[in-house]
PDB file of C-alpha atoms in Angstrom:
ATOM      1  CA  MET A  11      12.375  -5.007  32.684  1.00 50.00           C
ATOM      2  CA  ARG A  12      14.123  -1.963  34.196  1.00 50.00           C
ATOM      3  CA  PHE A  13      16.205  -4.242  36.434  1.00 50.00           C
ATOM      4  CA  LEU A  14      17.408  -6.280  33.466  1.00 55.00           C
ATOM      5  CA  TRP A  15      18.290  -3.129  31.547  1.00 52.00           C
ATOM      6  CA  LEU A  16      20.261  -1.840  34.550  1.00 51.00           C
ATOM      7  CA  ILE A  17      22.216  -5.073  34.700  1.00 55.00           C
ATOM      8  CA  CYS A  18      23.056  -4.737  30.988  1.00 57.00           C
ATOM      9  CA  LEU A  19      24.127  -1.124  31.525  1.00 53.00           C
ATOM     10  CA  LEU A  20      26.387  -1.953  34.477  1.00 54.00           C
ATOM     11  CA  PHE A  21      27.921  -4.832  32.552  1.00 53.00           C
ATOM     12  CA  SER A  22      28.495  -2.578  29.559  1.00 52.00           C
ATOM     13  CA  LEU A  23      30.291   0.066  31.591  1.00 52.00           C
ATOM     14  CA  SER A  24      32.636  -2.433  33.213  1.00 53.00           C
ATOM     15  CA  ALA A  25      33.242  -4.206  29.920  1.00 50.00           C
ATOM     16  CA  PHE A  26      34.465  -1.003  28.286  1.00 49.00           C
ATOM     17  CA  ALA A  27      37.719  -1.352  30.179  1.00 56.00           C
ATOM     18  CA  GLN A  28      38.240  -3.713  27.227  1.00 80.00           C
ATOM     19  CA  GLU A  29      37.610  -3.067  23.560  1.00 93.00           C
ATOM     20  CA  SER A  30      35.325  -4.528  20.960  1.00 98.00           C
ATOM     21  CA  LYS A  31      36.923  -6.592  18.226  1.00 98.00           C
ATOM     22  CA  VAL A  32      36.115  -6.959  14.553  1.00 99.00           C
ATOM     23  CA  PHE A  33      37.199  -9.606  12.071  1.00 98.00           C
ATOM     24  CA  ASP A  34      36.551  -8.834   8.416  1.00 97.00           C
ATOM     25  CA  ASP A  35      37.804 -11.939   6.611  1.00 97.00           C
ATOM     26  CA  LEU A  36      36.424 -14.990   8.404  1.00 99.00           C
ATOM     27  CA  THR A  37      35.116 -17.971   6.449  1.00 99.00           C
ATOM     28  CA  VAL A  38      32.662 -20.787   6.874  1.00 99.00           C
ATOM     29  CA  LYS A  39      32.805 -23.902   4.722  1.00 98.00           C
ATOM     30  CA  SER A  40      29.563 -24.336   2.800  1.00 99.00           C
ATOM     31  CA  ALA A  41      28.486 -27.697   1.434  1.00 98.00           C
ATOM     32  CA  ILE A  42      25.418 -26.008  -0.067  1.00 98.00           C
ATOM     33  CA  LEU A  43      27.399 -23.412  -2.035  1.00 98.00           C
ATOM     34  CA  LYS A  44      30.363 -25.759  -2.516  1.00 98.00           C
ATOM     35  CA  LYS A  45      32.913 -23.179  -1.382  1.00 98.00           C
ATOM     36  CA  ASP A  46      34.093 -21.193   1.603  1.00 98.00           C
ATOM     37  CA  LYS A  47      31.980 -18.115   2.264  1.00 99.00           C
ATOM     38  CA  LYS A  48      33.328 -14.966   3.877  1.00 99.00           C
ATOM     39  CA  PHE A  49      31.753 -13.080   6.731  1.00 99.00           C
ATOM     40  CA  ALA A  50      32.751 -10.265   9.074  1.00 99.00           C
ATOM     41  CA  LEU A  51      32.168 -10.349  12.814  1.00 99.00           C
ATOM     42  CA  TYR A  52      31.836  -7.833  15.637  1.00 99.00           C
ATOM     43  CA  LEU A  53      32.422  -9.051  19.196  1.00 99.00           C
ATOM     44  CA  PRO A  54      31.373  -6.610  21.935  1.00 98.00           C
ATOM     45  CA  PRO A  55      33.642  -5.261  24.668  1.00 97.00           C
ATOM     46  CA  GLY A  56      34.167  -7.867  27.378  1.00 95.00           C
ATOM     47  CA  TYR A  57      33.387 -10.867  25.180  1.00 97.00           C
ATOM     48  CA  GLU A  58      36.753 -12.569  25.649  1.00 93.00           C
ATOM     49  CA  ASN A  59      36.785 -12.210  29.434  1.00 92.00           C
ATOM     50  CA  SER A  60      33.230 -13.284  30.180  1.00 92.00           C
ATOM     51  CA  GLN A  61      31.269 -16.502  30.094  1.00 94.00           C
ATOM     52  CA  ARG A  62      27.923 -14.960  29.214  1.00 96.00           C
ATOM     53  CA  SER A  63      26.059 -15.512  25.958  1.00 98.00           C
ATOM     54  CA  TYR A  64      24.994 -12.656  23.691  1.00 99.00           C
ATOM     55  CA  PRO A  65      22.144 -11.766  21.354  1.00 99.00           C
ATOM     56  CA  VAL A  66      23.053 -11.740  17.668  1.00 99.00           C
ATOM     57  CA  LEU A  67      22.311  -9.276  14.890  1.00 99.00           C
ATOM     58  CA  TYR A  68      22.817 -10.371  11.283  1.00 99.00           C
ATOM     59  CA  LEU A  69      23.613  -7.141   9.421  1.00 99.00           C
ATOM     60  CA  LEU A  70      23.363  -7.386   5.629  1.00 99.00           C
ATOM     61  CA  HIS A  71      25.169  -5.309   3.008  1.00 99.00           C
ATOM     62  CA  GLY A  72      23.760  -3.772  -0.167  1.00 98.00           C
ATOM     63  CA  GLY A  73      24.303  -4.627  -3.819  1.00 97.00           C
ATOM     64  CA  GLY A  74      27.856  -4.308  -5.089  1.00 96.00           C
ATOM     65  CA  ASP A  75      29.358  -4.444  -1.595  1.00 98.00           C
ATOM     66  CA  ASP A  76      30.646  -7.286   0.561  1.00 99.00           C
ATOM     67  CA  GLN A  77      31.024  -8.307   4.198  1.00 99.00           C
ATOM     68  CA  THR A  78      33.274  -5.324   4.960  1.00 99.00           C
ATOM     69  CA  ALA A  79      30.812  -2.605   3.887  1.00 99.00           C
ATOM     70  CA  TRP A  80      29.184  -1.940   7.250  1.00 99.00           C
ATOM     71  CA  LEU A  81      32.625  -1.794   8.872  1.00 99.00           C
ATOM     72  CA  GLN A  82      34.377   0.384   6.320  1.00 98.00           C
ATOM     73  CA  SER A  83      31.568   2.636   5.066  1.00 99.00           C
ATOM     74  CA  GLY A  84      28.983   2.208   7.787  1.00 99.00           C
ATOM     75  CA  ASN A  85      31.240   2.896  10.786  1.00 99.00           C
ATOM     76  CA  MET A  86      29.259   0.228  12.597  1.00 99.00           C
ATOM     77  CA  GLN A  87      31.951  -0.649  15.135  1.00 99.00           C
ATOM     78  CA  ASN A  88      32.121   2.885  16.508  1.00 98.00           C
ATOM     79  CA  ILE A  89      28.340   3.276  16.402  1.00 99.00           C
ATOM     80  CA  VAL A  90      27.627  -0.009  18.186  1.00 99.00           C
ATOM     81  CA  ASP A  91      30.419   0.671  20.710  1.00 98.00           C
ATOM     82  CA  ARG A  92      28.923   4.067  21.524  1.00 98.00           C
ATOM     83  CA  GLU A  93      25.373   2.759  21.860  1.00 98.00           C
ATOM     84  CA  ILE A  94      26.568   0.027  24.242  1.00 98.00           C
ATOM     85  CA  ARG A  95      28.808   2.376  26.230  1.00 97.00           C
ATOM     86  CA  GLU A  96      26.016   4.913  26.726  1.00 97.00           C
ATOM     87  CA  GLY A  97      23.575   2.211  27.827  1.00 97.00           C
ATOM     88  CA  ARG A  98      21.120   2.468  24.960  1.00 98.00           C
ATOM     89  CA  ILE A  99      21.619  -1.118  23.768  1.00 98.00           C
ATOM     90  CA  PRO A 100      22.954  -4.276  25.409  1.00 98.00           C
ATOM     91  CA  PRO A 101      26.192  -5.893  24.218  1.00 98.00           C
ATOM     92  CA  MET A 102      25.601  -8.008  21.134  1.00 99.00           C
ATOM     93  CA  ILE A 103      27.405  -9.991  18.458  1.00 99.00           C
ATOM     94  CA  VAL A 104      27.031  -8.677  14.902  1.00 99.00           C
ATOM     95  CA  VAL A 105      27.512 -10.952  11.882  1.00 99.00           C
ATOM     96  CA  MET A 106      27.969  -9.515   8.378  1.00 99.00           C
ATOM     97  CA  PRO A 107      28.020 -12.139   5.593  1.00 99.00           C
ATOM     98  CA  ASP A 108      29.177 -11.651   2.005  1.00 99.00           C
ATOM     99  CA  ALA A 109      26.146 -12.257  -0.225  1.00 98.00           C
ATOM    100  CA  GLU A 110      27.612 -11.107  -3.551  1.00 97.00           C
ATOM    101  CA  MET A 111      24.695 -10.041  -5.815  1.00 95.00           C
ATOM    102  CA  THR A 112      22.355 -12.835  -4.772  1.00 96.00           C
ATOM    103  CA  PHE A 113      19.688 -10.594  -3.210  1.00 97.00           C
ATOM    104  CA  TYR A 114      20.046 -13.136  -0.380  1.00 98.00           C
ATOM    105  CA  LEU A 115      17.839 -15.506  -2.410  1.00 97.00           C
ATOM    106  CA  ASN A 116      18.017 -19.069  -3.520  1.00 97.00           C
ATOM    107  CA  SER A 117      18.493 -18.637  -7.268  1.00 95.00           C
ATOM    108  CA  ALA A 118      15.629 -19.386  -9.623  1.00 93.00           C
ATOM    109  CA  ALA A 119      17.693 -22.033 -11.426  1.00 91.00           C
ATOM    110  CA  GLY A 120      18.650 -23.704  -8.166  1.00 92.00           C
ATOM    111  CA  LYS A 121      22.358 -23.259  -8.818  1.00 91.00           C
ATOM    112  CA  TYR A 122      23.230 -20.900  -5.968  1.00 96.00           C
ATOM    113  CA  GLN A 123      21.133 -21.383  -2.845  1.00 98.00           C
ATOM    114  CA  PHE A 124      22.214 -18.483  -0.659  1.00 98.00           C
ATOM    115  CA  GLU A 125      19.134 -18.434   1.549  1.00 99.00           C
ATOM    116  CA  ASP A 126      19.615 -22.130   2.338  1.00 99.00           C
ATOM    117  CA  PHE A 127      23.269 -21.448   3.164  1.00 99.00           C
ATOM    118  CA  PHE A 128      22.329 -18.566   5.472  1.00 99.00           C
ATOM    119  CA  ILE A 129      19.648 -20.465   7.376  1.00 99.00           C
ATOM    120  CA  LYS A 130      21.075 -23.984   7.388  1.00 99.00           C
ATOM    121  CA  GLU A 131      24.817 -23.333   7.592  1.00 99.00           C
ATOM    122  CA  LEU A 132      25.739 -19.782   8.601  1.00 99.00           C
ATOM    123  CA  ILE A 133      23.422 -19.407  11.595  1.00 99.00           C
ATOM    124  CA  PRO A 134      24.300 -22.868  13.002  1.00 99.00           C
ATOM    125  CA  HIS A 135      28.011 -22.125  12.504  1.00 99.00           C
ATOM    126  CA  ILE A 136      27.763 -18.823  14.375  1.00 99.00           C
ATOM    127  CA  GLU A 137      25.792 -20.351  17.236  1.00 98.00           C
ATOM    128  CA  LYS A 138      28.199 -23.280  17.517  1.00 98.00           C
ATOM    129  CA  THR A 139      31.365 -21.169  17.324  1.00 99.00           C
ATOM    130  CA  TYR A 140      30.431 -18.143  19.444  1.00 99.00           C
ATOM    131  CA  ARG A 141      28.547 -17.701  22.702  1.00 98.00           C
ATOM    132  CA  CYS A 142      25.140 -16.775  21.318  1.00 98.00           C
ATOM    133  CA  ARG A 143      21.704 -16.777  22.836  1.00 98.00           C
ATOM    134  CA  ALA A 144      19.949 -19.075  20.415  1.00 96.00           C
ATOM    135  CA  GLU A 145      16.318 -18.269  21.204  1.00 98.00           C
ATOM    136  CA  LYS A 146      14.343 -16.446  18.518  1.00 98.00           C
ATOM    137  CA  ARG A 147      13.939 -13.216  20.522  1.00 98.00           C
ATOM    138  CA  PHE A 148      17.723 -12.859  20.743  1.00 99.00           C
ATOM    139  CA  ARG A 149      18.267 -13.207  16.993  1.00 99.00           C
ATOM    140  CA  ALA A 150      17.674 -10.196  14.709  1.00 99.00           C
ATOM    141  CA  VAL A 151      18.291  -9.357  11.063  1.00 99.00           C
ATOM    142  CA  ALA A 152      18.832  -5.953   9.456  1.00 99.00           C
ATOM    143  CA  GLY A 153      20.289  -4.539   6.280  1.00 99.00           C
ATOM    144  CA  LEU A 154      20.393  -1.774   3.707  1.00 99.00           C
ATOM    145  CA  SER A 155      19.110  -1.725   0.119  1.00 98.00           C
ATOM    146  CA  MET A 156      19.630  -5.271  -1.210  1.00 98.00           C
ATOM    147  CA  GLY A 157      20.354  -6.228   2.395  1.00 99.00           C
ATOM    148  CA  GLY A 158      17.138  -4.536   3.507  1.00 99.00           C
ATOM    149  CA  PHE A 159      15.325  -6.771   1.037  1.00 99.00           C
ATOM    150  CA  GLY A 160      17.214  -9.766   2.417  1.00 99.00           C
ATOM    151  CA  SER A 161      16.384  -8.926   6.009  1.00 99.00           C
ATOM    152  CA  LEU A 162      12.665  -8.646   5.205  1.00 99.00           C
ATOM    153  CA  LEU A 163      12.783 -11.831   3.136  1.00 99.00           C
ATOM    154  CA  TYR A 164      14.322 -13.862   5.948  1.00 99.00           C
ATOM    155  CA  ALA A 165      11.987 -12.417   8.564  1.00 99.00           C
ATOM    156  CA  MET A 166       8.972 -13.304   6.407  1.00 99.00           C
ATOM    157  CA  HIS A 167      10.226 -16.696   5.217  1.00 99.00           C
ATOM    158  CA  HIS A 168      11.469 -17.678   8.688  1.00 99.00           C
ATOM    159  CA  PRO A 169       9.377 -15.872  11.330  1.00 99.00           C
ATOM    160  CA  ASP A 170      10.232 -18.669  13.761  1.00 98.00           C
ATOM    161  CA  LEU A 171      13.918 -17.652  13.704  1.00 99.00           C
ATOM    162  CA  PHE A 172      13.959 -13.862  14.088  1.00 99.00           C
ATOM    163  CA  GLY A 173      12.493 -11.655  16.775  1.00 98.00           C
ATOM    164  CA  SER A 174      13.026  -8.369  14.947  1.00 99.00           C
ATOM    165  CA  CYS A 175      13.942  -6.974  11.555  1.00 99.00           C
ATOM    166  CA  ALA A 176      15.209  -3.531  10.548  1.00 99.00           C
ATOM    167  CA  ALA A 177      15.325  -2.580   6.868  1.00 99.00           C
ATOM    168  CA  PHE A 178      17.029   0.572   5.589  1.00 99.00           C
ATOM    169  CA  SER A 179      16.057   1.755   2.099  1.00 99.00           C
ATOM    170  CA  ALA A 180      14.983  -1.806   1.395  1.00 99.00           C
ATOM    171  CA  GLY A 181      15.331  -3.069  -2.174  1.00 98.00           C
ATOM    172  CA  VAL A 182      11.573  -3.464  -2.535  1.00 98.00           C
ATOM    173  CA  ARG A 183      10.029  -2.678  -5.903  1.00 97.00           C
ATOM    174  CA  THR A 184       6.472  -2.857  -7.167  1.00 96.00           C
ATOM    175  CA  ASP A 185       5.626  -5.277  -9.962  1.00 95.00           C
ATOM    176  CA  GLN A 186       5.191  -2.296 -12.274  1.00 96.00           C
ATOM    177  CA  GLN A 187       8.700  -1.084 -11.489  1.00 95.00           C
ATOM    178  CA  ILE A 188      10.098  -4.558 -12.210  1.00 95.00           C
ATOM    179  CA  ARG A 189       8.240  -4.767 -15.530  1.00 95.00           C
ATOM    180  CA  GLU A 190       9.357  -1.282 -16.615  1.00 94.00           C
ATOM    181  CA  MET A 191      13.009  -1.547 -15.556  1.00 94.00           C
ATOM    182  CA  PRO A 192      15.384  -1.293 -18.544  1.00 95.00           C
ATOM    183  CA  HIS A 193      16.602  -4.752 -19.483  1.00 95.00           C
ATOM    184  CA  GLN A 194      20.311  -4.200 -18.842  1.00 95.00           C
ATOM    185  CA  GLU A 195      19.585  -2.643 -15.455  1.00 94.00           C
ATOM    186  CA  TYR A 196      17.340  -5.597 -14.607  1.00 93.00           C
ATOM    187  CA  LEU A 197      20.103  -8.048 -15.510  1.00 93.00           C
ATOM    188  CA  ARG A 198      22.684  -6.093 -13.540  1.00 93.00           C
ATOM    189  CA  ARG A 199      20.542  -6.193 -10.430  1.00 93.00           C
ATOM    190  CA  TYR A 200      18.800  -9.546 -10.693  1.00 92.00           C
ATOM    191  CA  ARG A 201      20.828 -11.802 -13.020  1.00 90.00           C
ATOM    192  CA  THR A 202      22.374 -13.848 -10.197  1.00 89.00           C
ATOM    193  CA  ALA A 203      19.019 -14.506  -8.546  1.00 89.00           C
ATOM    194  CA  MET A 204      16.647 -14.615 -11.515  1.00 89.00           C
ATOM    195  CA  GLY A 205      18.882 -15.902 -14.302  1.00 87.00           C
ATOM    196  CA  GLU A 206      19.460 -14.649 -17.857  1.00 86.00           C
ATOM    197  CA  LEU A 207      15.925 -13.641 -18.750  1.00 90.00           C
ATOM    198  CA  LYS A 208      15.352 -12.356 -22.244  1.00 91.00           C
ATOM    199  CA  GLU A 209      13.920  -8.894 -22.716  1.00 91.00           C
ATOM    200  CA  THR A 210      10.562 -10.364 -23.759  1.00 90.00           C
ATOM    201  CA  ASP A 211      10.358 -12.860 -20.866  1.00 92.00           C
ATOM    202  CA  ASN A 212       7.794 -12.395 -18.119  1.00 93.00           C
ATOM    203  CA  ARG A 213       9.529 -11.122 -14.987  1.00 94.00           C
ATOM    204  CA  ILE A 214       6.594 -11.554 -12.599  1.00 93.00           C
ATOM    205  CA  THR A 215       6.857 -15.319 -12.272  1.00 94.00           C
ATOM    206  CA  ASP A 216       5.798 -17.688  -9.509  1.00 94.00           C
ATOM    207  CA  PHE A 217       9.396 -17.580  -8.305  1.00 94.00           C
ATOM    208  CA  TRP A 218       9.286 -13.795  -8.147  1.00 94.00           C
ATOM    209  CA  ASN A 219       6.067 -13.858  -6.148  1.00 95.00           C
ATOM    210  CA  GLN A 220       7.491 -16.391  -3.701  1.00 96.00           C
ATOM    211  CA  ASN A 221      10.240 -13.881  -2.949  1.00 97.00           C
ATOM    212  CA  SER A 222       8.468 -10.553  -3.486  1.00 97.00           C
ATOM    213  CA  ILE A 223       8.182  -8.670  -0.210  1.00 98.00           C
ATOM    214  CA  LEU A 224       4.961  -6.966  -1.303  1.00 98.00           C
ATOM    215  CA  TYR A 225       3.417 -10.287  -2.314  1.00 98.00           C
ATOM    216  CA  LEU A 226       4.534 -11.940   0.941  1.00 98.00           C
ATOM    217  CA  ILE A 227       2.919  -9.130   2.925  1.00 99.00           C
ATOM    218  CA  GLN A 228      -0.366  -9.555   1.066  1.00 98.00           C
ATOM    219  CA  LYS A 229      -0.351 -13.321   1.655  1.00 98.00           C
ATOM    220  CA  MET A 230       0.884 -13.231   5.244  1.00 98.00           C
ATOM    221  CA  PRO A 231      -1.198 -15.537   7.497  1.00 98.00           C
ATOM    222  CA  GLU A 232      -3.003 -13.834  10.350  1.00 97.00           C
ATOM    223  CA  ALA A 233      -1.024 -15.827  12.899  1.00 96.00           C
ATOM    224  CA  GLN A 234       2.254 -14.504  11.487  1.00 98.00           C
ATOM    225  CA  LYS A 235       1.447 -10.803  11.552  1.00 98.00           C
ATOM    226  CA  LYS A 236       2.854 -10.226  15.034  1.00 98.00           C
ATOM    227  CA  ALA A 237       5.583 -12.862  14.894  1.00 98.00           C
ATOM    228  CA  VAL A 238       8.389 -10.420  14.016  1.00 99.00           C
ATOM    229  CA  ARG A 239       8.879  -6.776  15.010  1.00 99.00           C
ATOM    230  CA  PHE A 240       9.498  -4.692  11.872  1.00 99.00           C
ATOM    231  CA  TYR A 241      11.354  -1.385  11.527  1.00 99.00           C
ATOM    232  CA  LEU A 242      11.377   0.370   8.123  1.00 99.00           C
ATOM    233  CA  ASP A 243      13.446   3.453   7.293  1.00 99.00           C
ATOM    234  CA  CYS A 244      13.756   5.104   3.876  1.00 99.00           C
ATOM    235  CA  GLY A 245      14.871   8.585   2.867  1.00 99.00           C
ATOM    236  CA  ASP A 246      12.425  11.010   1.277  1.00 98.00           C
ATOM    237  CA  ASP A 247      14.962  11.686  -1.482  1.00 98.00           C
ATOM    238  CA  ASP A 248      15.657   8.035  -2.276  1.00 98.00           C
ATOM    239  CA  GLN A 249      14.920   8.037  -5.993  1.00 94.00           C
ATOM    240  CA  LEU A 250      15.591   4.296  -6.276  1.00 93.00           C
ATOM    241  CA  LEU A 251      13.416   2.796  -3.606  1.00 98.00           C
ATOM    242  CA  TYR A 252      11.096   5.308  -1.955  1.00 97.00           C
ATOM    243  CA  LYS A 253       8.061   4.147  -3.943  1.00 97.00           C
ATOM    244  CA  GLY A 254       8.459   0.480  -3.014  1.00 98.00           C
ATOM    245  CA  ASN A 255       9.079   1.279   0.642  1.00 98.00           C
ATOM    246  CA  ALA A 256       6.045   3.561   0.822  1.00 98.00           C
ATOM    247  CA  GLU A 257       3.917   0.840  -0.797  1.00 98.00           C
ATOM    248  CA  MET A 258       5.246  -1.676   1.729  1.00 99.00           C
ATOM    249  CA  HIS A 259       4.285   0.598   4.625  1.00 99.00           C
ATOM    250  CA  THR A 260       0.807   1.164   3.192  1.00 99.00           C
ATOM    251  CA  LEU A 261       0.191  -2.556   2.752  1.00 99.00           C
ATOM    252  CA  MET A 262       1.413  -3.373   6.258  1.00 99.00           C
ATOM    253  CA  ARG A 263      -0.739  -0.629   7.729  1.00 99.00           C
ATOM    254  CA  ASP A 264      -3.841  -1.693   5.802  1.00 98.00           C
ATOM    255  CA  LEU A 265      -3.341  -5.362   6.729  1.00 98.00           C
ATOM    256  CA  ASN A 266      -2.718  -4.559  10.401  1.00 98.00           C
ATOM    257  CA  ILE A 267       0.862  -5.780  10.461  1.00 99.00           C
ATOM    258  CA  PRO A 268       2.571  -3.886  13.314  1.00 98.00           C
ATOM    259  CA  HIS A 269       5.686  -1.961  12.249  1.00 99.00           C
ATOM    260  CA  GLU A 270       7.625   1.247  12.728  1.00 99.00           C
ATOM    261  CA  TYR A 271       7.997   3.353   9.572  1.00 99.00           C
ATOM    262  CA  ARG A 272      10.506   6.202   9.360  1.00 98.00           C
ATOM    263  CA  VAL A 273      10.901   8.711   6.536  1.00 98.00           C
ATOM    264  CA  ARG A 274      13.795  11.089   7.137  1.00 98.00           C
ATOM    265  CA  ASN A 275      15.523  13.705   5.056  1.00 98.00           C
ATOM    266  CA  GLY A 276      18.072  11.986   2.839  1.00 98.00           C
ATOM    267  CA  GLY A 277      18.720   9.726  -0.097  1.00 98.00           C
ATOM    268  CA  HIS A 278      20.258   6.354  -0.915  1.00 98.00           C
ATOM    269  CA  THR A 279      23.543   7.112   0.839  1.00 98.00           C
ATOM    270  CA  TRP A 280      25.857   5.872   3.563  1.00 99.00           C
ATOM    271  CA  GLU A 281      25.321   9.145   5.405  1.00 99.00           C
ATOM    272  CA  TYR A 282      21.640   8.274   5.653  1.00 99.00           C
ATOM    273  CA  TRP A 283      22.241   4.699   6.817  1.00 99.00           C
ATOM    274  CA  ARG A 284      24.910   5.631   9.367  1.00 99.00           C
ATOM    275  CA  SER A 285      22.637   8.265  10.891  1.00 99.00           C
ATOM    276  CA  GLY A 286      19.752   5.782  11.122  1.00 99.00           C
ATOM    277  CA  LEU A 287      21.647   2.857  12.589  1.00 99.00           C
ATOM    278  CA  PRO A 288      21.444   3.959  16.270  1.00 99.00           C
ATOM    279  CA  ASP A 289      17.634   4.129  16.301  1.00 99.00           C
ATOM    280  CA  ALA A 290      17.399   0.781  14.537  1.00 99.00           C
ATOM    281  CA  LEU A 291      19.764  -0.802  17.051  1.00 99.00           C
ATOM    282  CA  GLN A 292      17.636   0.542  19.886  1.00 99.00           C
ATOM    283  CA  PHE A 293      14.486  -0.852  18.271  1.00 99.00           C
ATOM    284  CA  ILE A 294      16.115  -4.263  17.806  1.00 98.00           C
ATOM    285  CA  SER A 295      17.411  -4.230  21.376  1.00 98.00           C
ATOM    286  CA  GLN A 296      13.902  -4.032  22.783  1.00 97.00           C
ATOM    287  CA  SER A 297      13.521  -7.673  21.736  1.00 96.00           C
ATOM    288  CA  PHE A 298      16.739  -8.620  23.519  1.00 96.00           C
ATOM    289  CA  LEU A 299      15.509  -7.649  26.989  1.00 87.00           C
TER     290      LEU A 299
END
């Protein structure tokens, strides 16, 4: 293990004679979504002048943002560069798709199947186009807020695909919070995924349960509990999502689902997510060795 880490470190130092590269307006043609979908891409230093293959992190944005958010607001290029340069993580490819306001779900009406696109089209496209290590342990997913929800959803729906998952301020809400959410706020957040529900409609449907992180945790088969390494991080001043994240931690603890849970000083802000990204990258990287 130490020998492999040393090799990664030596490679990283030599590679930094070159620079990382980012592309913020790439597209992949989607037959499922019937349009081209945008994504951003980070290639580590040395990628263009090597023949090696790299682990991949799928890094998901929050609601109201797009594929550029982690680059422009999250400073991810500089953070990942620094972590690689200082030997704390190995070089990796980072993919940041544009999910609009889908919550990374297949829609309830079946009209916009983003999860199917992500699993069946985006991942195969990335692994065909770039030099990726395609084994599960070298594929990770992470995200913030809506993207934190998406990262947990994909890790729980597809534990055969992802070795680790890191969720910042994940968009996880209790059933009570969903029921009590003002109708216009509910539509603003969930219209794309859940459809145009009326104010009197039941929100806790079978479809909701199939995609509710708290429900998925409660129903997780014993054999799946150690399939993915989970990292959860939510600020103690996050008025939007602290309750759901705390409930998620409690459920995982009580059901013996291994995970790391971090509560730090801060709210639902980019400052919080930027400051937490290095530790999450280091956690994810443990699966890459």
